[in-house]
């Protein structure tokens, strides 16, 4: 474990190879994310569940997923073995996910089982995913508290989060689907086994990368007395940790706006009806990967120099500016009579591509700051409360974040119902009306603007400037030294 002296603080630092290996946790998280996206097909093909019922099941399980997040803190607090804490939790979470998905997509599918079996398997999967994912969120705070290095850790995670889904989708839809002739039981079983294999590689790399930091002394609190975690501790954290409150307000408002904008019915109205070419959004998603990664490095460098809070604020303003410019671009074309010229007139296409890439890039810089800011909030709680329970902070945040974002589909469907889509869904061939145009802009750009305004207000109320984080680290070091002496 290397260290660096800066700002009068002895920071712990991770080696580059350790950062990359821990970031390979994305093999697991994104791998199962891609797989579970096919759960509705497994429910229908493998368990004979009606499409309408599938939607209700997935909504229920997302709420269940949110409730399980803070419960992990109790497990996290109790697990202390000679083989470490986080590695044990990661392996256990992975095993549960593997067994649940193999049953869901392979072993139990097509055997005449119905809705009860599917729901039970999905719930078991969620428990495993929660165990793995929530533990994974604490790894970066454990590895390094160097303000220059923390943002760079998130960059490598972002790279894997981009590359893994693209690679897996290529395997799934270019290699396996033609082989098995579409969505059928053989295809789903094969996809599941590929996911298990890829995720196993990610798990092994992650465990190797974190091994040096997975030691009891690194989980010691700032007081000599060891106290058991209680439910009221979690309530107290939410009630009295102001930076966490600000982070929740910022993150949840941005998340719900992002999820509403990414709903298929909204992207269909934008790409198919307003622009008139559904393939454009898919092409832009692929093209924007490299610029987005470059922006992630820019955001990390900025965060290392100016702090994570200022990074969030600065790049949120940039998101607002680019979004306003995008709204004006569409509004002017709409008043001119034909937004579909974007797909046929090259200068308009160039402007649209530039605006889209700029918006994706500035969002990436905000995300980079947000990822590192979570570790700052965890350290603030350690300084404030004397307990090193990072899963409490991430669990409380995730609970509220998921509960809020779980209504994104409801917002999208309710909004399009207001403009006439009560019995049918928007189709690319539908006529462009004023209602469709303005509702699409409100949902795709207006909600994110509202989320960013909430972010700016929340960050104004947050005290974790770069200078304050230096003082936080100094106090933590002093308290830990005093606790060690007292013990």
Coordinates of C-alpha atoms in Angstrom, one line a residue:
X1 CA 0.0 0.0 0.0
X2 CA 1.8 3.2 -1.2
X3 CA 1.3 6.6 0.4
X4 CA 1.8 10.2 -0.6
X5 CA 2.3 13.3 1.4
X6 CA 0.2 16.3 0.3
X7 CA -1.6 19.1 2.1
X8 CA 0.0 17.9 5.3
X9 CA -1.9 14.6 5.0
X10 CA -0.4 11.1 4.5
X11 CA -2.7 9.8 1.9
X12 CA -3.0 6.1 1.0
X13 CA -2.7 5.4 -2.8
X14 CA -3.4 2.3 -4.9
X15 CA -1.2 1.1 -7.7
X16 CA -2.4 1.5 -11.3
X17 CA -2.7 -2.3 -11.8
X18 CA -4.8 -2.5 -8.6
X19 CA -7.2 0.2 -9.8
X20 CA -7.6 -1.5 -13.2
X21 CA -8.3 -4.9 -11.6
X22 CA -10.8 -3.5 -9.2
X23 CA -12.5 -1.6 -12.0
X24 CA -12.9 -5.0 -13.7
X25 CA -15.7 -5.5 -11.3
X26 CA -17.7 -4.0 -14.2
X27 CA -17.4 -7.5 -15.9
X28 CA -19.7 -8.7 -13.2
X29 CA -22.0 -5.8 -12.7
X30 CA -22.5 -4.9 -16.4
X31 CA -22.5 -8.6 -17.4
X32 CA -25.5 -9.4 -15.2
X33 CA -27.1 -6.1 -16.1
X34 CA -27.1 -7.2 -19.8
X35 CA -28.3 -10.7 -18.9
X36 CA -31.2 -9.6 -16.6
X37 CA -32.4 -7.2 -19.3
X38 CA -33.6 -10.4 -21.0
X39 CA -35.6 -11.5 -17.9
X40 CA -38.9 -10.7 -19.5
X41 CA -38.1 -13.1 -22.3
X42 CA -37.1 -15.8 -19.8
X43 CA -40.4 -15.2 -17.9
X44 CA -42.4 -15.6 -21.1
X45 CA -40.5 -18.4 -22.9
X46 CA -39.2 -20.4 -19.9
X47 CA -42.0 -19.9 -17.4
X48 CA -45.1 -19.1 -19.5
X49 CA -45.8 -15.7 -17.8
X50 CA -48.0 -13.2 -19.6
X51 CA -46.3 -9.9 -20.8
X52 CA -48.6 -7.8 -18.6
X53 CA -47.7 -9.8 -15.5
X54 CA -44.0 -9.5 -16.3
X55 CA -44.2 -5.7 -16.1
X56 CA -45.8 -5.9 -12.6
X57 CA -43.2 -8.4 -11.4
X58 CA -40.3 -6.3 -12.5
X59 CA -41.7 -3.2 -10.8
X60 CA -42.2 -5.1 -7.6
X61 CA -38.7 -6.6 -7.7
X62 CA -37.1 -3.1 -8.3
X63 CA -38.8 -1.8 -5.1
X64 CA -37.6 -5.0 -3.3
X65 CA -34.1 -4.3 -4.7
X66 CA -34.2 -0.8 -3.1
X67 CA -35.3 -2.1 0.3
X68 CA -32.5 -4.7 0.5
X69 CA -29.7 -2.1 -0.1
X70 CA -29.5 -0.7 3.4
X71 CA -29.9 -4.1 4.9
X72 CA -26.5 -5.1 3.5
X73 CA -24.9 -2.7 6.0
X74 CA -25.7 -5.2 8.8
X75 CA -24.1 -8.0 6.9
X76 CA -21.1 -5.8 5.9
X77 CA -20.6 -4.9 9.6
X78 CA -20.7 -8.5 10.8
X79 CA -18.4 -10.2 8.3
X80 CA -14.8 -10.2 9.5
X81 CA -12.7 -13.3 8.5
X82 CA -9.1 -14.1 8.1
X83 CA -9.8 -14.1 4.4
X84 CA -11.0 -10.5 4.5
X85 CA -14.4 -8.8 4.4
X86 CA -15.1 -7.5 1.0
X87 CA -13.7 -10.4 -0.9
X88 CA -16.0 -12.8 1.0
X89 CA -19.0 -10.6 0.3
X90 CA -18.1 -10.3 -3.4
X91 CA -17.7 -14.0 -3.8
X92 CA -20.9 -14.8 -1.9
X93 CA -22.9 -12.3 -3.9
X94 CA -21.5 -13.6 -7.2
X95 CA -22.4 -17.2 -6.3
X96 CA -26.0 -16.3 -5.4
X97 CA -26.4 -14.4 -8.7
X98 CA -24.9 -17.3 -10.7
X99 CA -27.2 -19.9 -9.1
X100 CA -30.3 -17.8 -9.5
X101 CA -29.7 -16.8 -13.1
X102 CA -28.7 -20.4 -14.2
X103 CA -32.0 -21.6 -12.7
X104 CA -33.9 -18.7 -14.3
X105 CA -32.4 -19.0 -17.7
X106 CA -31.5 -22.6 -17.9
X107 CA -32.0 -25.3 -15.3
X108 CA -35.6 -24.4 -14.2
X109 CA -36.8 -22.8 -17.5
X110 CA -39.0 -24.8 -19.8
X111 CA -39.8 -27.3 -17.0
X112 CA -43.4 -26.3 -16.5
X113 CA -42.7 -24.0 -13.5
X114 CA -44.8 -20.8 -13.3
X115 CA -44.9 -17.3 -11.8
X116 CA -44.1 -18.3 -8.2
X117 CA -40.8 -20.0 -9.2
X118 CA -39.8 -17.1 -11.5
X119 CA -40.5 -14.5 -8.8
X120 CA -38.6 -16.5 -6.2
X121 CA -35.6 -16.9 -8.5
X122 CA -35.6 -13.2 -9.3
X123 CA -35.8 -12.2 -5.7
X124 CA -32.8 -14.5 -4.9
X125 CA -30.9 -12.9 -7.8
X126 CA -31.6 -9.4 -6.4
X127 CA -30.2 -10.5 -3.0
X128 CA -27.0 -11.6 -4.7
X129 CA -26.8 -8.6 -6.9
X130 CA -27.3 -6.3 -3.9
X131 CA -24.6 -8.1 -1.9
X132 CA -22.1 -7.8 -4.7
X133 CA -23.0 -4.3 -6.0
X134 CA -23.2 -2.6 -2.6
X135 CA -19.9 -4.1 -1.5
X136 CA -18.4 -3.0 -4.8
X137 CA -19.4 0.6 -4.1
X138 CA -17.2 0.7 -1.0
X139 CA -14.0 -0.6 -2.7
X140 CA -12.8 2.8 -4.0
X141 CA -13.1 4.5 -0.6
X142 CA -11.1 1.6 0.8
X143 CA -8.3 1.7 -1.8
X144 CA -7.4 5.4 -1.8
X145 CA -8.2 8.7 -0.1
X146 CA -5.9 10.7 -2.3
X147 CA -8.0 13.5 -3.8
X148 CA -6.0 13.4 -7.1
X149 CA -6.3 9.6 -7.5
X150 CA -10.0 9.0 -6.5
X151 CA -11.5 10.5 -9.6
X152 CA -9.1 8.4 -11.8
X153 CA -10.4 5.3 -10.2
X154 CA -13.9 6.1 -11.5
X155 CA -12.5 6.7 -15.0
X156 CA -11.3 3.1 -15.3
X157 CA -14.7 1.9 -14.0
X158 CA -16.4 4.0 -16.6
X159 CA -14.2 2.4 -19.4
X160 CA -15.3 -1.1 -18.4
X161 CA -18.9 0.0 -18.0
X162 CA -18.9 1.1 -21.6
X163 CA -16.8 -1.7 -23.2
X164 CA -18.3 -4.7 -21.4
X165 CA -22.0 -4.2 -22.6
X166 CA -20.9 -3.5 -26.1
X167 CA -18.7 -6.6 -26.3
X168 CA -21.4 -8.8 -24.7
X169 CA -24.1 -7.5 -27.0
X170 CA -21.9 -8.2 -30.0
X171 CA -21.5 -11.8 -28.7
X172 CA -25.2 -12.2 -27.9
X173 CA -26.8 -10.7 -31.0
X174 CA -24.1 -11.1 -33.7
X175 CA -22.8 -14.6 -32.7
X176 CA -25.3 -16.4 -30.6
X177 CA -28.7 -15.2 -31.9
X178 CA -28.0 -16.2 -35.5
X179 CA -26.8 -19.6 -34.3
X180 CA -29.9 -20.3 -32.3
X181 CA -32.4 -18.5 -34.5
X182 CA -33.7 -15.8 -32.3
X183 CA -35.0 -15.5 -28.7
X184 CA -35.6 -19.1 -27.6
X185 CA -34.7 -21.2 -24.7
X186 CA -31.4 -22.4 -26.2
X187 CA -30.3 -18.8 -26.9
X188 CA -31.2 -17.7 -23.3
X189 CA -29.3 -20.6 -21.7
X190 CA -26.2 -19.9 -23.9
X191 CA -26.3 -16.2 -23.0
X192 CA -26.4 -17.0 -19.3
X193 CA -23.4 -19.3 -19.5
X194 CA -21.4 -16.6 -21.4
X195 CA -22.3 -14.1 -18.7
X196 CA -21.2 -16.5 -15.9
X197 CA -17.9 -17.1 -17.6
X198 CA -17.2 -13.4 -18.2
X199 CA -18.3 -12.4 -14.7
X200 CA -16.0 -15.1 -13.2
X201 CA -13.0 -13.4 -14.8
X202 CA -14.1 -10.0 -13.4
X203 CA -14.6 -11.5 -9.9
X204 CA -11.1 -13.0 -9.8
X205 CA -9.4 -9.8 -11.1
X206 CA -11.4 -7.7 -8.5
X207 CA -10.4 -10.0 -5.6
X208 CA -6.7 -9.9 -6.6
X209 CA -6.8 -6.1 -7.0
X210 CA -8.4 -5.4 -3.6
X211 CA -6.6 -8.1 -1.6
X212 CA -3.9 -5.7 -0.2
X213 CA -6.6 -3.5 1.3
X214 CA -9.0 -6.2 2.5
X215 CA -7.6 -6.2 6.0
X216 CA -9.2 -5.7 9.5
X217 CA -7.2 -2.6 10.3
X218 CA -8.6 -0.8 7.2
X219 CA -12.1 -1.2 8.6
X220 CA -11.3 0.1 12.0
X221 CA -13.3 3.2 13.1
X222 CA -12.1 6.4 14.7
X223 CA -12.9 5.3 18.3
X224 CA -11.3 2.6 20.4
X225 CA -14.7 1.1 21.3
X226 CA -16.3 -1.2 18.8
X227 CA -20.1 -0.7 18.7
X228 CA -22.6 -2.9 16.9
X229 CA -24.5 -1.3 14.0
X230 CA -28.2 -0.6 14.8
X231 CA -31.1 0.4 12.7
X232 CA -31.2 3.9 14.3
X233 CA -27.6 4.4 13.2
X234 CA -28.8 4.4 9.6
X235 CA -31.7 6.8 10.4
X236 CA -29.2 9.0 12.2
X237 CA -26.9 9.0 9.2
X238 CA -29.6 10.2 6.9
X239 CA -30.9 12.8 9.4
X240 CA -27.6 14.4 10.3
X241 CA -25.1 13.8 7.4
X242 CA -25.7 17.0 5.4
X243 CA -23.3 16.1 2.5
X244 CA -25.2 12.7 2.1
X245 CA -28.5 14.6 2.0
X246 CA -27.1 16.9 -0.7
X247 CA -25.7 13.9 -2.6
X248 CA -29.0 12.1 -2.5
X249 CA -30.9 15.2 -3.8
X250 CA -28.4 15.6 -6.6
X251 CA -28.0 12.0 -7.6
X252 CA -31.7 11.0 -7.4
X253 CA -32.9 14.0 -9.3
X254 CA -30.4 13.4 -12.1
X255 CA -31.1 9.6 -12.1
X256 CA -34.8 9.9 -12.5
X257 CA -34.4 12.5 -15.3
X258 CA -31.9 10.2 -17.1
X259 CA -34.1 7.1 -16.8
X260 CA -37.2 8.9 -18.0
X261 CA -35.3 10.2 -21.0
X262 CA -34.0 6.8 -21.8
X263 CA -37.4 5.1 -21.8
X264 CA -38.0 3.4 -25.2
X265 CA -41.2 5.4 -25.8
X266 CA -39.4 8.7 -25.4
X267 CA -36.4 7.7 -27.6
X268 CA -39.0 6.5 -30.2
X269 CA -40.7 9.9 -30.2
X270 CA -37.4 11.7 -30.5
X271 CA -35.6 9.5 -33.0
X272 CA -38.5 8.1 -35.0
X273 CA -41.1 10.9 -35.0
X274 CA -39.2 14.1 -34.5
X275 CA -36.0 13.3 -36.4
X276 CA -37.4 10.6 -38.6
X277 CA -34.5 8.1 -38.3
X278 CA -34.3 5.7 -35.4
X279 CA -30.9 4.5 -36.4
X280 CA -29.3 7.9 -35.6
X281 CA -29.5 7.5 -31.8
X282 CA -28.0 4.0 -32.0
X283 CA -25.1 5.2 -34.2
X284 CA -24.5 8.2 -31.9
X285 CA -24.3 6.0 -28.9
X286 CA -21.6 4.0 -30.5
X287 CA -19.7 7.0 -31.9
X288 CA -19.8 8.8 -28.5
X289 CA -17.9 6.1 -26.6
X290 CA -14.4 7.4 -27.3
X291 CA -15.3 11.1 -26.7
X292 CA -17.1 10.2 -23.5
X293 CA -14.1 8.3 -22.2
X294 CA -11.9 11.3 -23.1
X295 CA -14.2 13.6 -21.2
X296 CA -14.0 11.2 -18.2
X297 CA -10.3 11.7 -18.1
X298 CA -10.8 15.5 -18.4
X299 CA -13.3 15.4 -15.5
X300 CA -10.9 13.3 -13.4
X301 CA -8.0 15.7 -13.9
X302 CA -10.3 18.7 -13.1
X303 CA -11.5 16.9 -9.9
X304 CA -8.0 16.1 -8.8
X305 CA -7.1 19.8 -9.1
X306 CA -10.3 21.5 -7.9
X307 CA -12.1 18.9 -5.8
X308 CA -15.1 16.7 -6.5
X309 CA -17.8 19.2 -5.4
X310 CA -16.5 21.9 -7.7
X311 CA -16.3 19.4 -10.5
X312 CA -20.0 18.5 -10.1
X313 CA -21.0 22.2 -10.0
X314 CA -18.8 23.4 -12.9
X315 CA -19.8 20.6 -15.3
X316 CA -23.4 20.8 -14.3
X317 CA -23.4 24.4 -15.5
X318 CA -21.9 23.2 -18.7
X319 CA -24.7 20.5 -19.0
X320 CA -27.3 23.3 -18.6
X321 CA -25.7 25.5 -21.3
X322 CA -25.5 22.6 -23.8
X323 CA -29.0 21.5 -23.1
X324 CA -30.5 24.9 -23.5
X325 CA -28.6 25.2 -26.8
X326 CA -30.1 21.8 -27.9
X327 CA -33.6 22.9 -27.0
X328 CA -33.2 26.1 -29.0
X329 CA -31.9 24.1 -31.9
X330 CA -35.0 21.9 -32.0
X331 CA -37.4 24.8 -31.3
X332 CA -36.0 26.8 -34.2
X333 CA -36.3 23.8 -36.6
X334 CA -39.8 23.1 -35.4
X335 CA -40.9 26.7 -36.0
X336 CA -39.3 26.4 -39.4
X337 CA -41.6 23.5 -40.2
X338 CA -39.4 20.4 -40.4
X339 CA -37.3 18.8 -37.7
X340 CA -36.8 15.7 -39.9
X341 CA -34.3 17.8 -42.0
X342 CA -31.8 16.7 -39.3
X343 CA -31.6 13.3 -40.8
X344 CA -31.3 14.5 -44.4
X345 CA -29.5 17.9 -44.4
X346 CA -25.8 17.5 -43.6
X347 CA -25.1 20.8 -41.8
X348 CA -28.1 20.2 -39.4
X349 CA -26.9 16.7 -38.8
X350 CA -23.4 18.0 -37.9
X351 CA -24.9 20.5 -35.4
X352 CA -27.0 17.8 -33.9
X353 CA -24.1 15.4 -33.6
X354 CA -21.9 18.1 -32.0
X355 CA -24.6 19.0 -29.5
X356 CA -25.2 15.4 -28.6
X357 CA -21.5 14.6 -28.1
X358 CA -21.0 17.7 -26.1
X359 CA -23.9 16.9 -23.8
X360 CA -22.8 13.3 -23.4
X361 CA -19.3 14.5 -22.6
X362 CA -20.3 17.1 -20.0
X363 CA -22.6 14.5 -18.4
X364 CA -19.6 12.2 -18.1
X365 CA -17.6 14.9 -16.3
X366 CA -20.4 15.3 -13.8
X367 CA -20.6 11.5 -13.4
X368 CA -16.8 11.4 -12.7
X369 CA -17.2 14.0 -10.0
X370 CA -20.2 12.2 -8.5
X371 CA -18.5 8.8 -8.4
X372 CA -15.6 10.2 -6.4
X373 CA -17.9 12.4 -4.2
X374 CA -19.5 9.2 -2.8
X375 CA -16.1 8.3 -1.3
X376 CA -15.8 11.9 0.2
X377 CA -19.2 11.5 1.8
X378 CA -18.1 8.1 3.3
X379 CA -15.0 9.7 4.8
X380 CA -17.1 12.6 6.1
X381 CA -19.3 10.1 7.9
X382 CA -16.2 8.4 9.3
X383 CA -15.0 11.7 10.6
X384 CA -18.4 12.7 12.0
X385 CA -19.6 9.5 13.5
X386 CA -16.5 7.5 14.4
X387 CA -17.6 4.3 12.6
X388 CA -16.2 3.0 9.4
X389 CA -19.3 1.6 7.8
X390 CA -19.2 2.7 4.2
X391 CA -22.1 0.3 3.3
X392 CA -24.4 2.4 5.6
X393 CA -23.8 5.5 3.5
X394 CA -24.0 3.8 0.1
X395 CA -27.0 1.7 1.3
X396 CA -29.0 4.7 2.5
X397 CA -28.2 6.5 -0.7
X398 CA -29.1 3.6 -2.9
X399 CA -32.4 3.0 -1.1
X400 CA -33.7 6.5 -1.8
X401 CA -32.2 6.6 -5.3
X402 CA -33.9 3.4 -6.4
X403 CA -37.2 4.2 -4.8
X404 CA -37.3 7.6 -6.6
X405 CA -36.1 6.3 -9.9
X406 CA -38.5 3.3 -9.9
X407 CA -41.3 5.7 -11.0
X408 CA -39.5 6.7 -14.2
X409 CA -41.5 4.4 -16.4
X410 CA -44.7 5.6 -14.8
X411 CA -43.8 9.2 -15.5
X412 CA -43.0 8.5 -19.1
X413 CA -46.2 6.5 -19.8
X414 CA -48.4 9.0 -17.9
X415 CA -46.8 11.9 -19.9
X416 CA -47.4 10.3 -23.3
X417 CA -51.0 9.4 -22.2
X418 CA -51.6 13.1 -21.8
X419 CA -50.9 13.7 -25.5
X420 CA -53.3 10.9 -26.6
X421 CA -51.4 7.6 -26.3
X422 CA -53.8 5.9 -23.9
X423 CA -54.3 2.6 -25.7
X424 CA -51.3 2.4 -28.0
X425 CA -47.6 3.2 -27.9
X426 CA -45.8 5.8 -30.1
X427 CA -44.6 4.5 -33.4
X428 CA -41.9 5.9 -35.7
X429 CA -44.5 6.3 -38.4
X430 CA -46.8 8.5 -36.4
X431 CA -47.4 12.1 -37.5
X432 CA -45.4 14.8 -35.6
X433 CA -47.8 17.0 -33.6
X434 CA -47.1 20.0 -31.4
X435 CA -48.0 17.8 -28.4
X436 CA -45.5 15.1 -29.3
X437 CA -42.8 17.6 -30.0
X438 CA -43.0 19.6 -26.8
X439 CA -43.7 16.7 -24.5
X440 CA -40.6 14.9 -25.9
X441 CA -38.5 18.0 -25.3
X442 CA -39.9 18.3 -21.7
X443 CA -39.1 14.7 -20.9
X444 CA -35.8 14.4 -22.7
X445 CA -34.3 17.8 -21.8
X446 CA -36.6 19.6 -19.4
X447 CA -36.4 17.0 -16.6
X448 CA -32.6 16.9 -16.8
X449 CA -32.6 20.7 -16.5
X450 CA -34.7 20.5 -13.4
X451 CA -32.4 17.8 -12.0
X452 CA -29.3 19.9 -12.6
X453 CA -30.9 23.0 -10.9
X454 CA -31.6 20.8 -7.9
X455 CA -27.9 19.6 -8.0
X456 CA -26.7 23.2 -8.0
X457 CA -28.9 24.1 -5.0
X458 CA -27.8 20.9 -3.1
X459 CA -24.1 21.5 -3.8
X460 CA -24.5 25.1 -2.5
X461 CA -25.7 23.6 0.8
X462 CA -22.8 21.1 1.0
X463 CA -19.6 21.9 2.8
X464 CA -17.3 19.4 1.3
X465 CA -15.0 21.7 -0.7
X466 CA -11.5 20.5 -1.5
X467 CA -10.1 22.4 1.4
X468 CA -12.6 20.9 3.9
X469 CA -11.8 17.3 2.6
X470 CA -8.1 18.0 3.5
X471 CA -9.2 18.8 7.1
X472 CA -11.5 15.8 7.2
X473 CA -8.6 13.5 6.3
X474 CA -6.4 15.1 8.9
X475 CA -9.0 14.6 11.6
X476 CA -9.6 11.0 10.6
X477 CA -5.8 10.3 10.8
X478 CA -5.6 11.9 14.2
X479 CA -8.6 10.0 15.5
X480 CA -7.4 6.7 14.2
X481 CA -4.0 7.2 15.8
X482 CA -5.7 8.1 19.1
X483 CA -8.0 5.0 18.9
X484 CA -5.0 2.7 18.2
X485 CA -3.1 4.1 21.2
X486 CA -6.2 3.6 23.4
X487 CA -6.6 0.1 22.3

